[in-house]
Coordinates of C-alpha atoms in Angstrom, one line a residue:
M1 CA -62.1 57.8 -67.5
A2 CA -63.8 57.2 -64.0
F3 CA -60.8 55.3 -62.8
Q4 CA -58.3 58.1 -63.9
T5 CA -60.3 60.6 -62.1
L6 CA -60.2 58.4 -58.9
I7 CA -56.4 58.0 -59.1
R8 CA -56.0 61.9 -59.5
T9 CA -58.3 62.5 -56.5
S10 CA -56.4 59.9 -54.5
W11 CA -53.1 61.4 -55.1
L12 CA -54.3 64.8 -54.2
V13 CA -55.9 63.8 -51.0
L14 CA -52.7 61.7 -50.0
L15 CA -50.5 64.6 -50.7
L16 CA -52.5 66.8 -48.5
S17 CA -52.7 64.4 -45.7
G18 CA -48.9 63.5 -46.0
C19 CA -48.0 67.0 -45.9
V20 CA -50.0 67.7 -42.7
A21 CA -48.3 64.8 -41.0
A22 CA -44.7 65.9 -42.2
Q23 CA -45.1 69.2 -40.6
S24 CA -45.3 68.1 -37.1
E25 CA -42.9 65.1 -37.0
I26 CA -40.6 65.3 -40.0
S27 CA -37.7 66.6 -37.9
M28 CA -38.1 63.5 -35.5
R29 CA -38.7 60.9 -38.2
P30 CA -37.2 62.0 -41.3
A31 CA -38.6 60.7 -44.4
T32 CA -36.5 58.5 -46.9
G33 CA -37.0 57.3 -50.5
G34 CA -38.3 59.0 -53.6
L35 CA -41.8 59.6 -52.5
G36 CA -40.6 61.7 -49.5
A37 CA -43.6 62.9 -47.4
L38 CA -45.9 60.5 -49.0
T39 CA -44.2 57.6 -47.4
H40 CA -43.1 59.2 -44.2
P41 CA -46.3 58.3 -42.1
Y42 CA -46.0 54.7 -42.8
Q43 CA -42.2 54.4 -41.7
A44 CA -41.0 52.7 -38.5
G45 CA -39.4 55.2 -36.2
S46 CA -35.6 54.8 -35.4
V47 CA -34.7 53.7 -31.9
P48 CA -31.3 54.6 -30.4
A49 CA -29.1 51.5 -30.1
M50 CA -28.0 50.3 -26.4
R51 CA -24.8 51.6 -25.4
L52 CA -22.9 48.8 -23.7
E53 CA -19.4 50.1 -23.8
N54 CA -17.8 52.3 -20.9
S55 CA -16.8 55.8 -21.3
S56 CA -13.1 56.4 -22.2
R57 CA -12.7 58.1 -18.7
L58 CA -12.6 54.7 -17.0
A59 CA -9.7 53.5 -19.1
S60 CA -7.9 56.7 -18.6
L61 CA -7.9 56.2 -14.7
V62 CA -6.3 52.8 -14.9
R63 CA -2.5 53.0 -14.3
A64 CA -0.1 50.0 -13.6
G65 CA -2.9 47.7 -12.3
N66 CA -4.7 50.3 -10.3
L67 CA -7.8 52.4 -10.8
Y68 CA -7.2 55.9 -9.3
L69 CA -10.4 57.6 -8.2
S70 CA -11.4 60.8 -6.9
A71 CA -14.8 61.6 -5.6
Q72 CA -15.3 63.8 -8.8
D73 CA -14.1 60.9 -10.9
V74 CA -16.8 58.7 -9.1
V75 CA -19.5 61.1 -9.9
A76 CA -18.5 61.5 -13.6
L77 CA -18.1 57.5 -14.2
A78 CA -21.6 57.1 -12.2
I79 CA -23.3 59.5 -14.8
E80 CA -21.5 58.2 -17.7
N81 CA -21.6 54.4 -17.0
N82 CA -24.3 53.4 -14.5
I83 CA -26.9 51.1 -15.8
D84 CA -29.7 52.5 -13.7
V85 CA -29.1 56.0 -15.1
E86 CA -28.8 54.8 -18.6
I87 CA -32.4 53.0 -18.3
Q88 CA -33.7 56.4 -17.2
R89 CA -32.3 58.0 -20.3
Y90 CA -34.9 56.1 -22.2
G91 CA -37.6 57.7 -20.2
P92 CA -37.9 61.0 -22.0
L93 CA -37.7 59.4 -25.3
L94 CA -40.6 57.1 -24.4
A95 CA -42.6 60.1 -23.1
K96 CA -42.0 61.9 -26.6
E97 CA -43.3 58.9 -28.5
V98 CA -46.3 58.7 -26.3
L99 CA -47.0 62.4 -27.1
L100 CA -46.8 61.4 -30.8
R101 CA -49.6 58.8 -30.2
A102 CA -51.6 61.5 -28.0
R103 CA -51.5 63.9 -30.8
S104 CA -53.2 61.4 -33.1
G105 CA -56.0 61.0 -30.6
G106 CA -54.8 57.8 -29.0
A107 CA -55.0 56.8 -25.4
L108 CA -52.0 57.4 -23.2
R109 CA -49.6 54.5 -22.5
S110 CA -48.0 54.0 -19.3
V111 CA -44.3 53.7 -20.0
G112 CA -40.8 53.9 -18.0
L113 CA -39.5 52.3 -15.2
G114 CA -39.6 53.5 -11.4
L115 CA -36.7 54.9 -9.5
A116 CA -33.9 52.4 -9.0
A117 CA -32.4 52.7 -5.5
G118 CA -28.6 52.9 -5.6
P119 CA -26.2 50.2 -4.5
Q120 CA -25.3 49.8 -0.7
S121 CA -22.0 49.0 0.8
V122 CA -20.9 45.6 1.8
S123 CA -21.4 46.3 5.4
L124 CA -23.5 48.6 7.3
T125 CA -20.9 49.3 9.7
G126 CA -20.2 53.0 9.9
V127 CA -22.9 53.5 7.1
S128 CA -25.7 56.0 8.0
V129 CA -29.0 55.3 6.6
N130 CA -30.2 58.2 4.2
S131 CA -32.4 60.3 6.3
S132 CA -34.0 62.4 3.5
G133 CA -36.8 59.9 3.4
G134 CA -39.0 58.7 0.4
L135 CA -41.9 60.7 -0.8
G136 CA -44.8 58.5 -1.8
L137 CA -46.1 60.6 -4.8
S138 CA -49.1 59.2 -6.6
A139 CA -50.5 62.3 -8.4
G140 CA -51.3 62.3 -12.1
N141 CA -50.2 60.0 -14.9
G142 CA -46.5 60.1 -14.2
V143 CA -43.8 57.6 -15.0
S144 CA -44.9 54.2 -13.7
S145 CA -43.7 50.6 -14.0
G146 CA -46.5 49.6 -16.2
G147 CA -46.3 49.2 -20.0
G148 CA -50.0 48.8 -21.0
I149 CA -52.7 51.3 -22.2
V150 CA -54.1 53.6 -19.5
T151 CA -57.8 53.5 -19.2
Q152 CA -59.5 56.3 -21.0
L153 CA -62.3 58.0 -19.0
G154 CA -64.7 60.7 -20.3
P155 CA -65.8 61.2 -23.9
P156 CA -64.2 59.2 -26.6
L157 CA -61.3 61.0 -28.0
L158 CA -61.4 61.9 -31.7
N159 CA -58.9 60.4 -34.2
L160 CA -57.0 63.6 -35.1
D161 CA -55.1 61.9 -38.0
P162 CA -56.9 62.3 -41.3
T163 CA -57.7 59.1 -43.2
F164 CA -58.1 58.4 -46.8
T165 CA -60.1 55.5 -48.1
G166 CA -60.1 54.4 -51.7
I167 CA -62.5 51.5 -53.2
V168 CA -62.4 50.0 -56.5
D169 CA -65.4 47.4 -57.1
F170 CA -66.1 45.5 -60.1
G171 CA -69.6 43.6 -60.3
H172 CA -71.3 41.3 -62.6
S173 CA -74.8 39.9 -62.1
T174 CA -77.3 37.8 -64.1
T175 CA -81.0 37.8 -62.8
P176 CA -83.8 35.8 -64.5
Q177 CA -86.8 37.9 -65.1
S178 CA -90.6 37.0 -64.6
N179 CA -91.7 40.0 -66.5
T180 CA -90.2 40.6 -69.9
V181 CA -92.3 43.7 -70.6
L182 CA -90.1 45.8 -68.0
T183 CA -86.8 44.4 -69.1
G184 CA -87.2 43.1 -72.6
N185 CA -85.2 39.9 -71.7
T186 CA -85.8 36.8 -69.9
A187 CA -82.4 37.5 -67.9
L188 CA -81.1 40.8 -66.8
V189 CA -77.4 41.1 -67.2
F190 CA -76.0 44.1 -65.1
S191 CA -72.2 45.1 -65.1
T192 CA -71.1 47.7 -62.6
H193 CA -67.6 49.4 -61.9
V194 CA -67.6 51.3 -58.7
Y195 CA -64.8 54.0 -57.8
E196 CA -65.0 55.7 -54.4
A197 CA -62.5 58.1 -52.6
Q198 CA -63.1 59.2 -49.2
Y199 CA -61.3 61.7 -47.0
S200 CA -62.0 62.0 -43.3
Q201 CA -60.6 64.4 -40.6
N202 CA -61.5 65.4 -37.1
W203 CA -60.6 68.6 -35.3
D204 CA -60.0 69.0 -31.5
F205 CA -62.8 71.3 -30.8
G206 CA -65.4 68.4 -31.8
L207 CA -65.9 68.9 -35.5
S208 CA -65.8 66.0 -37.9
A209 CA -65.9 66.1 -41.6
T210 CA -66.1 63.4 -44.3
L211 CA -65.7 64.3 -47.9
T212 CA -66.7 61.4 -50.4
Y213 CA -66.6 61.1 -54.3
L214 CA -68.3 58.0 -55.7
S215 CA -68.6 57.2 -59.5
Q216 CA -70.5 54.2 -60.8
Y217 CA -70.5 52.8 -64.2
N218 CA -73.5 50.7 -65.1
K219 CA -74.2 48.5 -68.3
V220 CA -77.3 46.4 -68.7
N221 CA -78.7 44.2 -71.5
S222 CA -82.1 46.0 -71.6
Q223 CA -83.2 48.3 -74.3
F224 CA -85.7 50.1 -72.1
F225 CA -83.2 52.4 -70.5
S226 CA -82.6 55.9 -71.8
L227 CA -79.0 55.9 -71.1
N228 CA -76.8 52.8 -71.4
P229 CA -74.2 52.3 -70.6
Y230 CA -74.5 55.3 -67.9
T231 CA -72.4 56.5 -65.1
S232 CA -73.8 58.0 -61.9
G233 CA -72.0 59.7 -59.1
F234 CA -71.8 62.2 -56.3
L235 CA -69.7 64.4 -54.2
D236 CA -70.9 64.4 -50.6
L237 CA -69.7 66.5 -47.6
K238 CA -70.8 65.5 -44.3
V239 CA -70.0 67.7 -41.1
T240 CA -70.8 66.8 -37.5
Q241 CA -70.2 69.1 -34.6
N242 CA -70.3 68.0 -30.9
L243 CA -72.3 70.7 -28.8
L244 CA -72.3 69.3 -25.4
Q245 CA -70.4 66.1 -24.7
G246 CA -67.1 66.1 -26.5
F247 CA -67.2 69.8 -27.2
G248 CA -64.0 72.1 -26.9
R249 CA -60.2 71.7 -26.9
A250 CA -60.2 71.4 -23.3
V251 CA -61.9 68.0 -23.5
N252 CA -60.5 66.5 -26.9
D253 CA -56.9 67.5 -26.5
R254 CA -56.5 66.8 -22.8
N255 CA -54.3 63.7 -23.3
I256 CA -51.8 65.9 -25.5
R257 CA -51.5 68.4 -22.5
V258 CA -51.3 65.7 -20.0
Q259 CA -48.5 63.9 -21.8
K260 CA -46.7 67.3 -22.3
N261 CA -46.6 67.3 -18.4
N262 CA -45.7 63.7 -18.5
I263 CA -42.6 64.7 -20.4
K264 CA -41.6 67.2 -17.7
V265 CA -42.2 64.2 -15.1
S266 CA -40.0 61.9 -17.2
D267 CA -37.2 64.7 -17.3
L268 CA -37.5 65.1 -13.6
Q269 CA -37.6 61.3 -13.1
F270 CA -34.2 61.1 -14.7
K271 CA -32.9 63.9 -12.6
L272 CA -34.0 62.1 -9.6
Q273 CA -32.3 58.9 -10.7
V274 CA -28.8 60.9 -11.3
I275 CA -29.2 62.4 -7.7
T276 CA -30.0 58.9 -6.2
T277 CA -27.2 57.2 -8.2
V278 CA -24.6 59.9 -7.5
A279 CA -25.4 59.9 -3.8
A280 CA -25.2 56.1 -3.6
A281 CA -21.9 56.1 -5.6
L282 CA -20.3 58.7 -3.3
N283 CA -21.5 56.8 -0.1
L284 CA -19.8 53.8 -1.6
Y285 CA -16.6 55.8 -2.5
W286 CA -16.3 57.4 1.0
D287 CA -16.9 54.0 2.6
L288 CA -14.2 52.5 0.5
V289 CA -12.0 55.3 1.8
S290 CA -12.9 54.4 5.4
F291 CA -12.3 50.7 4.7
D292 CA -8.9 51.6 3.3
E293 CA -8.1 53.7 6.3
D294 CA -9.3 50.8 8.6
A295 CA -7.3 48.2 6.8
R296 CA -4.1 50.6 7.2
A297 CA -4.8 50.8 10.9
R298 CA -5.2 47.0 11.1
R299 CA -1.8 46.6 9.4
R300 CA -0.1 48.9 11.8
E301 CA -1.9 47.0 14.5
V302 CA -0.4 43.8 13.2
A303 CA 3.0 45.4 12.9
T304 CA 2.9 46.6 16.5
A305 CA 1.8 43.0 17.7
N306 CA 4.7 41.6 15.9
Q307 CA 6.9 44.0 17.4
L308 CA 5.8 43.2 21.0
L309 CA 6.1 39.5 20.1
E310 CA 9.7 39.9 19.2
D311 CA 10.4 42.2 22.2
N312 CA 8.9 39.6 24.6
K313 CA 10.8 36.8 23.1
K314 CA 14.1 38.8 23.9
L315 CA 12.8 39.5 27.3
V316 CA 12.0 35.9 28.0
N317 CA 15.5 34.7 26.5
A318 CA 17.3 37.3 28.7
G319 CA 15.3 36.0 31.7
T320 CA 13.7 39.3 32.5
A321 CA 10.1 38.1 31.7
A322 CA 8.0 34.9 32.2
P323 CA 7.3 32.8 29.1
I324 CA 3.6 33.7 29.5
E325 CA 4.4 37.1 28.2
I326 CA 5.3 35.3 24.8
T327 CA 1.8 33.6 24.8
R328 CA -0.1 36.7 25.5
A329 CA 1.9 38.5 22.6
E330 CA 1.0 35.6 20.2
A331 CA -2.5 35.9 21.2
Q332 CA -2.7 39.6 20.6
L333 CA -0.9 38.9 17.2
Y334 CA -3.5 36.5 16.0
T335 CA -6.4 38.7 17.0
S336 CA -4.8 41.6 15.2
Q337 CA -4.3 39.3 12.1
Q338 CA -8.0 38.4 12.2
D339 CA -9.0 42.0 12.4
Q340 CA -6.7 42.7 9.4
V341 CA -8.2 39.9 7.4
T342 CA -11.8 41.3 8.1
A343 CA -10.8 44.6 7.1
E344 CA -9.0 43.5 3.9
T345 CA -12.1 41.5 3.1
N346 CA -14.3 44.5 3.5
L347 CA -12.1 46.6 1.4
L348 CA -11.9 44.0 -1.4
Q349 CA -15.6 43.5 -1.5
Q350 CA -16.4 47.2 -1.4
E351 CA -14.1 47.7 -4.5
M352 CA -16.2 44.9 -6.4
V353 CA -19.5 47.0 -5.4
L354 CA -18.1 50.2 -6.5
K355 CA -16.7 49.0 -9.7
N356 CA -20.0 47.3 -10.6
A357 CA -21.7 50.7 -9.9
L358 CA -19.3 52.7 -12.2
T359 CA -19.4 50.3 -15.2
R360 CA -21.8 49.1 -17.8
N361 CA -20.4 45.5 -17.8
G362 CA -19.6 45.3 -14.0
V363 CA -16.5 43.4 -13.0
A364 CA -16.9 41.3 -16.0
E365 CA -15.2 44.3 -18.0
A366 CA -12.0 43.1 -19.4
G367 CA -9.1 43.5 -17.0
L368 CA -11.0 45.2 -14.3
M369 CA -11.5 42.0 -12.0
N370 CA -7.8 42.3 -10.9
V371 CA -7.7 46.1 -10.8
H372 CA -7.4 47.6 -7.4
I373 CA -9.1 50.9 -6.6
V374 CA -6.8 53.5 -5.0
P375 CA -8.9 56.4 -3.6
L376 CA -7.3 59.8 -4.1
D377 CA -9.3 61.8 -1.6
K378 CA -9.2 61.5 2.1
I379 CA -12.2 62.2 4.3
E380 CA -11.7 65.7 5.8
I381 CA -13.9 67.0 8.5
P382 CA -14.2 71.0 8.4
A383 CA -13.6 72.6 11.6
R384 CA -17.3 73.6 11.9
D385 CA -20.4 73.3 9.9
E386 CA -22.1 76.3 8.3
I387 CA -25.9 75.5 8.9
R388 CA -28.4 78.2 8.3
P389 CA -31.6 78.7 10.1
L390 CA -33.8 75.8 9.9
E391 CA -36.8 77.5 8.3
D392 CA -34.5 78.9 5.6
L393 CA -33.2 75.2 4.9
I394 CA -36.7 74.1 4.6
Q395 CA -38.0 76.7 2.2
E396 CA -34.9 75.8 0.1
A397 CA -35.8 72.3 0.1
L398 CA -39.3 72.9 -0.8
S399 CA -38.2 75.0 -3.9
K400 CA -35.5 72.4 -5.1
R401 CA -36.7 69.0 -4.3
V402 CA -37.6 67.2 -7.6
E403 CA -40.2 65.3 -5.8
M404 CA -42.1 68.4 -5.2
D405 CA -42.0 69.5 -8.8
Q406 CA -43.3 66.1 -10.0
A407 CA -46.2 66.2 -7.6
R408 CA -47.2 69.7 -8.7
I409 CA -47.1 68.6 -12.4
N410 CA -49.0 65.5 -11.8
L411 CA -51.6 67.3 -9.9
Q412 CA -52.1 69.8 -13.0
S413 CA -52.5 66.6 -15.0
N414 CA -55.3 65.4 -12.6
E415 CA -57.2 68.5 -13.1
M416 CA -56.8 68.3 -16.9
N417 CA -58.3 64.8 -16.9
L418 CA -61.1 66.0 -14.5
V419 CA -62.4 68.5 -17.2
G420 CA -63.0 65.7 -19.7
I421 CA -64.3 63.4 -17.1
K422 CA -66.7 66.1 -15.9
N423 CA -67.7 66.5 -19.6
S424 CA -69.1 63.0 -20.0
L425 CA -71.9 64.1 -17.5
K426 CA -73.6 66.2 -20.1
P427 CA -76.0 64.8 -22.8
T428 CA -74.7 64.0 -26.4
L429 CA -76.0 66.8 -28.8
Q430 CA -74.6 67.0 -32.1
A431 CA -75.5 69.3 -35.0
F432 CA -75.1 67.7 -38.6
G433 CA -75.3 68.9 -42.1
E434 CA -74.8 67.1 -45.4
L435 CA -74.5 68.5 -48.9
T436 CA -74.5 66.3 -51.9
N437 CA -74.1 67.1 -55.5
N438 CA -75.3 64.3 -57.6
G439 CA -74.7 63.6 -61.6
L440 CA -75.6 61.3 -64.3
A441 CA -74.1 60.7 -67.8
G442 CA -74.1 58.0 -70.4
E443 CA -74.8 57.0 -74.0
L444 CA -78.3 57.9 -75.4
T445 CA -80.3 54.8 -76.5
A446 CA -82.9 54.9 -79.2
L447 CA -85.6 55.1 -76.4
G448 CA -83.7 58.0 -74.8
A449 CA -83.4 59.9 -78.0
L450 CA -87.2 60.2 -78.3
Q451 CA -87.5 61.5 -74.8
P452 CA -87.3 65.2 -74.3
G453 CA -84.4 66.5 -72.0
V454 CA -82.5 63.3 -71.7
G455 CA -80.1 64.5 -74.2
Y456 CA -78.7 66.9 -71.4
L457 CA -77.3 63.8 -69.7
S458 CA -75.6 62.5 -72.9
G459 CA -71.8 62.3 -72.4
G460 CA -68.9 60.6 -70.6
E461 CA -67.1 61.2 -67.3
G462 CA -66.4 64.7 -68.1
N463 CA -70.2 65.6 -68.4
L464 CA -70.8 63.7 -65.1
L465 CA -68.0 65.8 -63.4
A466 CA -69.4 69.1 -64.8
E467 CA -73.0 68.4 -63.6
I468 CA -71.6 67.8 -60.1
L469 CA -69.4 71.0 -60.0
R470 CA -72.4 73.0 -61.5
R471 CA -74.5 71.5 -58.8
N472 CA -77.4 70.8 -61.2
Y473 CA -78.8 68.1 -58.9
P474 CA -78.1 69.2 -55.2
S475 CA -79.3 67.4 -52.0
Y476 CA -79.2 69.0 -48.5
S477 CA -79.8 67.8 -45.2
A478 CA -79.4 69.3 -41.6
G479 CA -80.4 68.3 -38.1
L480 CA -79.7 67.8 -34.6
S481 CA -79.1 64.5 -32.7
L482 CA -79.7 64.4 -29.0
T483 CA -79.0 61.5 -26.7
I484 CA -79.8 61.6 -23.1
P485 CA -78.9 59.0 -20.6
L486 CA -81.7 58.6 -18.2
R487 CA -79.5 57.6 -15.1
N488 CA -75.9 58.4 -16.2
R489 CA -74.5 56.4 -13.2
A490 CA -71.2 55.5 -14.8
A491 CA -70.4 59.2 -15.7
Q492 CA -71.2 60.2 -12.2
G493 CA -69.3 57.6 -10.5
D494 CA -66.4 58.3 -12.7
Y495 CA -66.4 62.0 -12.0
A496 CA -66.9 61.5 -8.2
T497 CA -64.1 59.0 -8.0
S498 CA -61.8 61.3 -10.0
L499 CA -62.4 64.2 -7.8
L500 CA -62.0 62.1 -4.7
E501 CA -58.6 60.8 -6.0
L502 CA -57.6 64.5 -6.9
R503 CA -58.5 65.3 -3.1
Q504 CA -56.3 62.6 -1.9
N505 CA -53.4 63.7 -4.2
Q506 CA -53.8 67.2 -2.9
L507 CA -53.6 65.9 0.7
N508 CA -50.6 63.7 -0.3
L509 CA -48.9 66.8 -1.6
R510 CA -49.3 68.4 1.9
K511 CA -48.1 65.3 3.4
N512 CA -45.0 65.4 1.3
V513 CA -44.4 69.1 2.2
N514 CA -44.6 67.8 5.9
Q515 CA -42.2 65.0 5.2
I516 CA -39.7 67.4 3.6
R517 CA -39.7 69.4 6.8
V518 CA -39.0 66.1 8.8
D519 CA -36.3 65.2 6.2
V520 CA -34.5 68.5 6.5
Q521 CA -34.7 68.5 10.4
N522 CA -33.5 64.9 10.5
A523 CA -30.7 65.6 8.1
V524 CA -29.4 68.5 10.2
V525 CA -29.7 66.6 13.4
G526 CA -27.9 63.7 11.6
L527 CA -25.1 66.0 10.7
Q528 CA -24.7 67.6 14.2
Q529 CA -24.7 63.9 15.6
A530 CA -22.2 62.7 13.1
R531 CA -19.7 65.5 14.0
A532 CA -20.3 65.2 17.8
R533 CA -19.6 61.2 17.2
Y534 CA -16.4 62.2 15.2
E535 CA -15.0 64.7 17.8
A536 CA -15.6 62.0 20.6
A537 CA -14.0 59.3 18.5
A538 CA -11.0 61.5 17.6
R539 CA -10.6 62.5 21.2
S540 CA -10.9 58.9 22.4
R541 CA -8.2 57.8 19.7
V542 CA -5.8 60.6 20.9
L543 CA -6.2 59.5 24.4
Q544 CA -5.7 55.9 23.5
E545 CA -2.5 56.8 21.8
Q546 CA -1.2 58.6 24.7
T547 CA -2.2 55.8 27.1
L548 CA -0.4 53.3 24.9
A549 CA 2.6 55.4 24.7
G550 CA 2.7 55.9 28.4
D551 CA 2.2 52.0 29.3
E552 CA 4.9 51.2 26.6
K553 CA 7.4 53.5 28.5
R554 CA 6.3 51.9 32.0
Y555 CA 6.7 48.3 30.4
N556 CA 10.2 49.2 29.1
L557 CA 11.0 50.3 32.7
G558 CA 9.5 47.2 34.3
A559 CA 6.7 49.1 36.0
T560 CA 3.9 47.2 34.4
V561 CA 3.2 43.9 32.7
S562 CA 2.8 43.2 28.9
F563 CA -0.8 42.4 29.3
Q564 CA -1.5 46.0 30.0
V565 CA 0.2 47.0 26.7
V566 CA -1.7 44.3 24.7
Q567 CA -4.9 45.6 26.2
D568 CA -3.9 49.2 25.2
Q569 CA -3.3 48.2 21.5
R570 CA -6.7 46.6 21.4
D571 CA -8.3 49.7 22.8
L572 CA -6.3 51.8 20.3
A573 CA -7.4 49.7 17.3
T574 CA -10.9 49.9 18.4
A575 CA -10.6 53.6 18.9
Q576 CA -9.0 54.0 15.4
S577 CA -11.8 52.0 13.8
A578 CA -14.4 53.9 15.5
E579 CA -12.8 57.2 14.3
V580 CA -12.8 55.9 10.7
Q581 CA -16.4 54.9 11.0
S582 CA -17.4 58.4 12.5
M583 CA -15.8 59.9 9.6
A584 CA -17.6 57.9 7.2
N585 CA -20.8 58.6 8.9
Y586 CA -20.2 62.2 8.7
T587 CA -19.8 62.1 4.9
H588 CA -23.1 60.2 4.6
A589 CA -24.9 62.7 6.9
Q590 CA -23.6 65.6 4.5
I591 CA -24.7 63.7 1.5
A592 CA -28.1 63.1 3.2
L593 CA -28.5 66.7 3.8
D594 CA -27.5 67.7 0.3
Q595 CA -30.4 65.2 -1.0
A596 CA -32.8 66.7 1.6
L597 CA -32.3 70.1 0.4
G598 CA -32.3 69.1 -3.3
K599 CA -28.5 70.3 -3.8
T600 CA -26.9 67.2 -4.9
L601 CA -26.4 68.1 -8.5
E602 CA -25.5 71.8 -7.4
V603 CA -22.9 70.6 -4.8
N604 CA -21.3 68.1 -7.3
H605 CA -21.4 70.4 -10.3
I606 CA -23.6 68.0 -12.4
E607 CA -25.3 69.6 -15.5
T608 CA -28.6 67.9 -16.3
E609 CA -27.9 68.2 -20.1
E610 CA -24.6 66.5 -19.7
A611 CA -26.1 63.8 -17.6
L612 CA -28.7 63.2 -20.2
R613 CA -26.1 62.9 -23.1
G614 CA -24.0 60.6 -20.8
R615 CA -20.9 62.6 -21.3
V616 CA -19.3 64.7 -18.7
S617 CA -17.2 67.3 -20.0
R618 CA -15.2 68.0 -16.7
A619 CA -11.7 66.2 -17.1
S620 CA -10.2 64.0 -14.6
M621 CA -7.4 65.5 -12.6
L622 CA -4.8 62.8 -11.7
P623 CA -1.5 63.7 -9.6
A624 CA 1.4 64.0 -12.1
D625 CA 3.5 61.4 -10.4
L626 CA 1.1 58.4 -11.3
P627 CA 2.3 55.7 -14.0
K628 CA 1.3 56.5 -17.6
P629 CA -1.9 54.8 -18.9
A630 CA -1.5 51.8 -20.9
L631 CA -1.9 52.4 -24.7
P632 CA -4.7 50.7 -26.7
K633 CA -3.5 47.5 -28.7
E634 CA -3.7 49.3 -32.0
D635 CA -1.3 52.2 -30.6
R636 CA 1.3 49.9 -29.1
P637 CA 4.7 49.6 -31.0

């Protein structure tokens, strides 16, 4: 009977605790199996599988051995396929799982990876270093590169997950007796069956409660007992409330609120990774465009040098020019060919870097090694730059920069943690109370039948429970427990240290504000300088073209030597290369300004939700005259 009562009590307590757990996380970790909510707290959570395949967009852009890319396609492919972005997609998921741990009263874990810098071009020629700067933010428990348990300061956190304990104990003992008058035997044989069920729960305002039911069946071989066998038991409720240290929700659920902030920080970290990766991919693309233009210019240079060599050979054969003119033309041709090889090498290497940034398997992707990238966009420099007043740009940057949002949220987390750390300065004062209902029942012995009042105890498990519920034999206790640390140096040191760290982080936030002002000013100056450099380079290229055209006419009329034409060709090639580099620098300066203002996502029409899913809804717009894409193997006739 006692065992059946224990089983019924155990199932009831388990059902209550299982339902409590299911209410908060059932949508996140669905229960399976016939027992449903009862088995749900003990199931392992599902983890999304790694996505190693590229998006279908990549295959749709490959036509006849070429990968046709626009700037918008580069942005979409970077969001869908870049490994750094995919790694950061796990950040919000990790933060949510740590929140699940915090809701149970556990210490926070430091999860996630730091920001990954984007890839760089194969050559720094023509590449402008990003002037937006890096903000060294260190406020709060944001995303970090560690994976361990964060040290918990302040009062110990309460376990907010209810627990159930069930105990079944069977015992048998035989004890020799020196006084047979008391036991009636030379050896006392004692058999016991103990059944215990206990339910414990803590609340975030500092209350702890434990409900315990115990039933103990006893049987002895002595005739001097009034009840034998007999069952004793009790139902006990013990409650403890923290009144100073550990009191209040602000102290006991601080980790929950901090982790909710950390989820926001993780979301912002992902957003910042997208910004960094997209800016790097665009820089790679525009460098590829400039390398492609430079390679075209070098091909024209080689063609011009070839034409000059052929013309000089004809003039020498006709006797109107000295043989040294052939040597000079050949030297120019070989120099031009070296320039072309360098330009073609830069172009091919840049293709590899860009393909690696836009795919999950890099250049190991099937068939991608021999695919050449054909950029569809050309670098276009607007007639003039629309730059608003500097103070307006700075205010926009302060409101839109992701790093500033992270710093503000982490400072809030610092202040939340400080409440708990300050609470540890207080003494420990607990109020406790305990209420116990006792019971006793068993079979009357001959001795018990002779004693008045013992018959009331006669009965089985039902009589025991009735006595407990009627509270026939209650016990009470209540009191206070006060613990005063006489020096309390650890708590004082922790609080002072945390407060000083908070002051440092507040000053660091001010430093970041100042740095953003510098970032914006440098970005504006960089854009102005890039425009000035482009305009000078474009004017120089036009003048070199005019100079070459004039000297070629004079050379054809015999008014100058071929050396001057060769020199003009070299100067024109240098001017064309400088113009291409200045155009690339202008694109980098514009991208850096967008980053400094926090407008990268807005300018490139990127939705954060799409980036988080890894699927960009915007379709690729390819020219209609391109070859048709290859059909998948299963669709081929």
